[in-house]
Amino acid sequence: MQVTATEFKLNLGKYLELVKTEDVWVTKNGKTVAKLIDPNVSAVDSISGVLAGKVPANFDRHSLREERLSKHAIDD
């Protein structure tokens, strides 16, 4: 969720509760000045949720690395 700095200041408690379920971006003059995240959720879990369904289940970390390196070698 994106919220202005003024709105954030006026309703701090509301956004502190909301950050438990989603990230909150605070903006000022149209530019992001802060991002509030739940400190109880690991970064790995957050990224895993974003990547769900985008990476085939049979890929592992080593397979992804090899694919990235092989594409880089082709580009050179």
GROMACS .gro file of C-alpha atoms in nm:
model
   76
    1MET     CA    1   0.000   0.000   0.000
    2GLN     CA    2   0.119   0.351  -0.077
    3VAL     CA    3   0.035   0.638   0.158
    4THR     CA    4   0.138   1.001   0.184
    5ALA     CA    5   0.360   1.117   0.469
    6THR     CA    6   0.082   1.339   0.603
    7GLU     CA    7  -0.171   1.054   0.600
    8PHE     CA    8   0.085   0.828   0.767
    9LYS     CA    9   0.150   1.082   1.045
   10LEU     CA   10  -0.220   1.139   1.106
   11ASN     CA   11  -0.304   0.768   1.127
   12LEU     CA   12   0.018   0.608   1.254
   13GLY     CA   13  -0.159   0.335   1.452
   14LYS     CA   14  -0.364   0.228   1.152
   15TYR     CA   15  -0.054   0.179   0.937
   16LEU     CA   16   0.139   0.004   1.213
   17GLU     CA   17  -0.141  -0.252   1.225
   18LEU     CA   18  -0.162  -0.271   0.845
   19VAL     CA   19   0.209  -0.348   0.809
   20LYS     CA   20   0.141  -0.685   0.971
   21THR     CA   21  -0.041  -0.793   0.655
   22GLU     CA   22   0.125  -0.590   0.378
   23ASP     CA   23   0.418  -0.358   0.308
   24VAL     CA   24   0.351   0.016   0.336
   25TRP     CA   25   0.534   0.272   0.119
   26VAL     CA   26   0.533   0.628   0.254
   27THR     CA   27   0.559   0.902  -0.008
   28LYS     CA   28   0.633   1.272   0.010
   29ASN     CA   29   0.585   1.497  -0.292
   30GLY     CA   30   0.526   1.188  -0.504
   31LYS     CA   31   0.856   1.022  -0.410
   32THR     CA   32   0.893   0.718  -0.187
   33VAL     CA   33   1.068   0.816   0.136
   34ALA     CA   34   1.014   0.504   0.347
   35LYS     CA   35   0.906   0.143   0.326
   36LEU     CA   36   0.759  -0.027   0.630
   37ILE     CA   37   0.784  -0.405   0.643
   38ASP     CA   38   0.694  -0.669   0.898
   39PRO     CA   39   1.018  -0.749   1.084
   40ASN     CA   40   0.884  -1.094   1.175
   41VAL     CA   41   0.883  -1.214   0.813
   42SER     CA   42   1.213  -1.320   0.663
   43ALA     CA   43   1.326  -1.164   0.335
   44VAL     CA   44   1.349  -1.510   0.181
   45ASP     CA   45   0.984  -1.579   0.260
   46SER     CA   46   0.882  -1.242   0.112
   47ILE     CA   47   1.067  -1.304  -0.212
   48SER     CA   48   0.944  -1.662  -0.231
   49GLY     CA   49   0.587  -1.535  -0.228
   50VAL     CA   50   0.659  -1.294  -0.514
   51LEU     CA   51   0.828  -1.564  -0.721
   52ALA     CA   52   0.563  -1.830  -0.661
   53GLY     CA   53   0.451  -1.973  -0.994
   54LYS     CA   54   0.717  -1.788  -1.192
   55VAL     CA   55   1.001  -2.034  -1.139
   56PRO     CA   56   0.943  -2.401  -1.234
   57ALA     CA   57   0.926  -2.629  -0.931
   58ASN     CA   58   1.202  -2.854  -1.064
   59PHE     CA   59   1.458  -2.570  -1.064
   60ASP     CA   60   1.694  -2.547  -0.774
   61ARG     CA   61   1.944  -2.280  -0.684
   62HIS     CA   62   2.224  -2.447  -0.878
   63SER     CA   63   2.013  -2.492  -1.192
   64LEU     CA   64   1.916  -2.126  -1.190
   65ARG     CA   65   2.280  -2.022  -1.147
   66GLU     CA   66   2.395  -2.242  -1.435
   67GLU     CA   67   2.121  -2.105  -1.662
   68ARG     CA   68   2.215  -1.746  -1.575
   69LEU     CA   69   2.584  -1.810  -1.636
   70SER     CA   70   2.519  -1.985  -1.968
   71LYS     CA   71   2.309  -1.691  -2.091
   72HIS     CA   72   2.583  -1.450  -1.985
   73ALA     CA   73   2.845  -1.653  -2.177
   74ILE     CA   74   2.629  -1.642  -2.492
   75ASP     CA   75   2.594  -1.263  -2.470
   76ASP     CA   76   2.973  -1.212  -2.457
   0.00000   0.00000   0.00000
